[in-house]
mmCIF file of C-alpha atoms in Angstrom:
data_model
loop_
_atom_site.group_PDB
_atom_site.id
_atom_site.type_symbol
_atom_site.label_atom_id
_atom_site.label_comp_id
_atom_site.label_asym_id
_atom_site.label_seq_id
_atom_site.Cartn_x
_atom_site.Cartn_y
_atom_site.Cartn_z
ATOM 1 C CA GLN A 168 319.820 74.396 105.827
ATOM 2 C CA VAL A 169 322.111 75.560 103.496
ATOM 3 C CA GLN A 170 324.210 73.186 100.946
ATOM 4 C CA VAL A 171 326.941 73.994 98.350
ATOM 5 C CA LYS A 172 328.106 72.667 95.798
ATOM 6 C CA GLU A 173 331.534 73.062 93.594
ATOM 7 C CA SER A 174 331.899 71.718 89.984
ATOM 8 C CA GLY A 175 334.210 72.912 87.140
ATOM 9 C CA GLY A 176 337.583 71.349 88.302
ATOM 10 C CA ASP A 177 339.599 69.860 85.806
ATOM 11 C CA SER A 178 343.234 69.088 84.634
ATOM 12 C CA VAL A 179 344.585 71.948 82.517
ATOM 13 C CA GLN A 180 347.960 73.192 80.807
ATOM 14 C CA SER A 181 349.708 76.053 82.539
ATOM 15 C CA GLY A 182 348.387 79.161 80.857
ATOM 16 C CA GLY A 183 344.995 77.553 80.515
ATOM 17 C CA SER A 184 341.799 78.632 82.095
ATOM 18 C CA LEU A 185 338.759 77.416 84.179
ATOM 19 C CA ARG A 186 335.773 78.458 85.146
ATOM 20 C CA LEU A 187 334.596 76.913 88.626
ATOM 21 C CA SER A 188 331.085 77.108 89.579
ATOM 22 C CA CYS A 189 329.239 77.163 93.353
ATOM 23 C CA ALA A 190 325.666 76.094 93.527
ATOM 24 C CA ALA A 191 324.080 77.148 96.782
ATOM 25 C CA SER A 192 320.721 75.981 98.149
ATOM 26 C CA GLY A 193 318.998 76.850 101.518
ATOM 27 C CA LEU A 194 320.244 80.524 101.664
ATOM 28 C CA THR A 195 317.589 83.072 103.345
ATOM 29 C CA ARG A 196 317.256 86.412 102.582
ATOM 30 C CA ASP A 197 320.024 87.138 104.908
ATOM 31 C CA SER A 198 323.359 88.759 103.923
ATOM 32 C CA TYR A 199 325.763 86.385 103.238
ATOM 33 C CA CYS A 200 329.400 86.086 102.475
ATOM 34 C CA LEU A 201 330.375 83.723 99.694
ATOM 35 C CA ALA A 202 334.105 82.768 99.379
ATOM 36 C CA TRP A 203 336.656 80.649 97.519
ATOM 37 C CA PHE A 204 339.653 79.011 99.394
ATOM 38 C CA ARG A 205 341.493 76.159 98.012
ATOM 39 C CA GLN A 206 343.985 73.552 99.787
ATOM 40 C CA ALA A 207 347.201 71.611 97.941
ATOM 41 C CA PRO A 208 348.721 68.524 99.490
ATOM 42 C CA GLY A 209 351.104 69.183 102.280
ATOM 43 C CA LYS A 210 349.930 72.932 102.493
ATOM 44 C CA GLU A 211 347.592 74.930 104.801
ATOM 45 C CA ARG A 212 344.269 76.174 103.318
ATOM 46 C CA GLU A 213 344.632 79.476 101.315
ATOM 47 C CA GLY A 214 341.456 81.991 100.909
ATOM 48 C CA VAL A 215 341.112 82.731 97.203
ATOM 49 C CA ALA A 216 338.273 85.357 96.749
ATOM 50 C CA SER A 217 335.186 86.654 98.414
ATOM 51 C CA ILE A 218 332.200 88.497 97.215
ATOM 52 C CA ASP A 219 330.257 90.025 99.806
ATOM 53 C CA ASP A 220 326.433 90.566 99.671
ATOM 54 C CA ASP A 221 326.696 94.004 98.027
ATOM 55 C CA GLY A 222 329.083 92.890 95.461
ATOM 56 C CA SER A 223 332.099 94.026 96.536
ATOM 57 C CA THR A 224 335.051 91.213 96.291
ATOM 58 C CA THR A 225 338.409 90.703 97.778
ATOM 59 C CA TYR A 226 341.659 88.551 96.484
ATOM 60 C CA ALA A 227 344.389 86.991 97.462
ATOM 61 C CA ASP A 228 347.516 88.488 95.924
ATOM 62 C CA SER A 229 348.614 85.391 94.461
ATOM 63 C CA VAL A 230 345.374 85.264 91.794
ATOM 64 C CA LYS A 231 344.630 89.365 91.289
ATOM 65 C CA GLY A 232 344.687 90.039 88.186
ATOM 66 C CA ARG A 233 344.147 86.475 86.819
ATOM 67 C CA PHE A 234 340.973 85.104 88.902
ATOM 68 C CA ALA A 235 337.617 87.130 88.762
ATOM 69 C CA ILE A 236 334.843 85.834 91.393
ATOM 70 C CA SER A 237 331.088 86.972 90.427
ATOM 71 C CA GLN A 238 327.282 85.790 91.458
ATOM 72 C CA GLY A 239 324.470 85.444 89.899
ATOM 73 C CA SER A 240 321.336 87.914 90.777
ATOM 74 C CA ALA A 241 319.610 85.524 92.670
ATOM 75 C CA LYS A 242 322.858 84.988 94.623
ATOM 76 C CA ASN A 243 322.590 81.329 94.822
ATOM 77 C CA THR A 244 325.112 80.826 92.247
ATOM 78 C CA MET A 245 329.032 81.707 92.650
ATOM 79 C CA TRP A 246 331.674 81.560 89.763
ATOM 80 C CA LEU A 247 335.436 81.578 89.836
ATOM 81 C CA GLU A 248 337.125 82.318 86.671
ATOM 82 C CA MET A 249 340.640 81.639 86.326
ATOM 83 C CA ASN A 250 343.199 82.555 83.647
ATOM 84 C CA ASN A 251 346.361 82.169 82.967
ATOM 85 C CA LEU A 252 346.647 78.953 85.481
ATOM 86 C CA ARG A 253 350.180 78.033 87.220
ATOM 87 C CA ALA A 254 351.364 75.010 88.699
ATOM 88 C CA GLU A 255 350.916 76.700 92.076
ATOM 89 C CA ASP A 256 347.081 76.933 91.204
ATOM 90 C CA THR A 257 347.285 73.045 91.975
ATOM 91 C CA ALA A 258 344.693 72.472 94.885
ATOM 92 C CA MET A 259 341.343 71.538 95.817
ATOM 93 C CA TYR A 260 339.190 74.492 95.521
ATOM 94 C CA TYR A 261 336.176 75.117 97.912
ATOM 95 C CA CYS A 262 333.454 77.378 98.215
ATOM 96 C CA VAL A 263 331.939 78.783 101.404
ATOM 97 C CA ALA A 264 328.634 80.517 102.058
ATOM 98 C CA ILE A 265 328.538 82.528 105.798
ATOM 99 C CA LEU A 266 326.243 84.590 107.043
ATOM 100 C CA ASN A 267 327.771 87.775 107.359
ATOM 101 C CA GLU A 268 326.426 88.426 110.909
ATOM 102 C CA ARG A 269 328.730 85.812 112.325
ATOM 103 C CA ILE A 270 332.039 87.168 110.644
ATOM 104 C CA PRO A 271 333.603 90.837 111.293
ATOM 105 C CA VAL A 272 333.925 91.661 107.724
ATOM 106 C CA CYS A 273 333.972 89.609 104.062
ATOM 107 C CA ARG A 274 337.421 89.495 103.351
ATOM 108 C CA VAL A 275 339.658 87.014 101.503
ATOM 109 C CA SER A 276 342.207 87.077 104.294
ATOM 110 C CA LEU A 277 339.593 86.051 106.998
ATOM 111 C CA ILE A 278 338.123 83.097 104.881
ATOM 112 C CA VAL A 279 340.424 80.411 106.325
ATOM 113 C CA HIS A 280 339.691 81.432 109.766
ATOM 114 C CA VAL A 281 335.993 82.020 109.681
ATOM 115 C CA ALA A 282 334.839 79.266 107.373
ATOM 116 C CA HIS A 283 333.653 76.553 109.710
ATOM 117 C CA PHE A 284 331.004 79.495 110.526
ATOM 118 C CA GLY A 285 329.622 78.563 107.214
ATOM 119 C CA THR A 286 328.752 76.036 104.776
ATOM 120 C CA SER A 287 331.584 74.197 102.296
ATOM 121 C CA GLY A 288 331.194 71.474 99.816
ATOM 122 C CA GLN A 289 333.115 68.618 99.240
ATOM 123 C CA GLY A 290 335.662 70.614 96.821
ATOM 124 C CA THR A 291 336.508 70.475 93.272
ATOM 125 C CA GLN A 292 340.054 69.597 92.196
ATOM 126 C CA VAL A 293 342.020 71.563 89.629
ATOM 127 C CA THR A 294 345.266 70.532 88.417
ATOM 128 C CA VAL A 295 347.861 72.774 86.454
ATOM 129 C CA SER A 296 350.728 70.944 84.779
ATOM 130 C CA SER A 297 353.884 72.593 83.803
#
């Protein structure tokens, strides 16, 4: 059974940086799409970044150039490096692990629509004050 747990959320000033971590357990040798999505109060969920099993990445336009997604060599740990944070980045951040065979493509624009095919955690809160 796949489980994921997010950590690293905090309160920071605008312009600051944070590194979120996602620890996954129960992954098999199959190909997975790993991704981050976020949800702010009163707003819809938004895909932030994705990383495919071959290491290819996609990002939401709102975070391009500021955020970087990466995964460990064992592919059971994923990180989201967030720089130059803005107040609009304030949200609960979730990681999700989805078997690639269950989705058409591992792409950030699809993540919130296919997240239910995978496993996400309880989230970690990021608060950016201006």
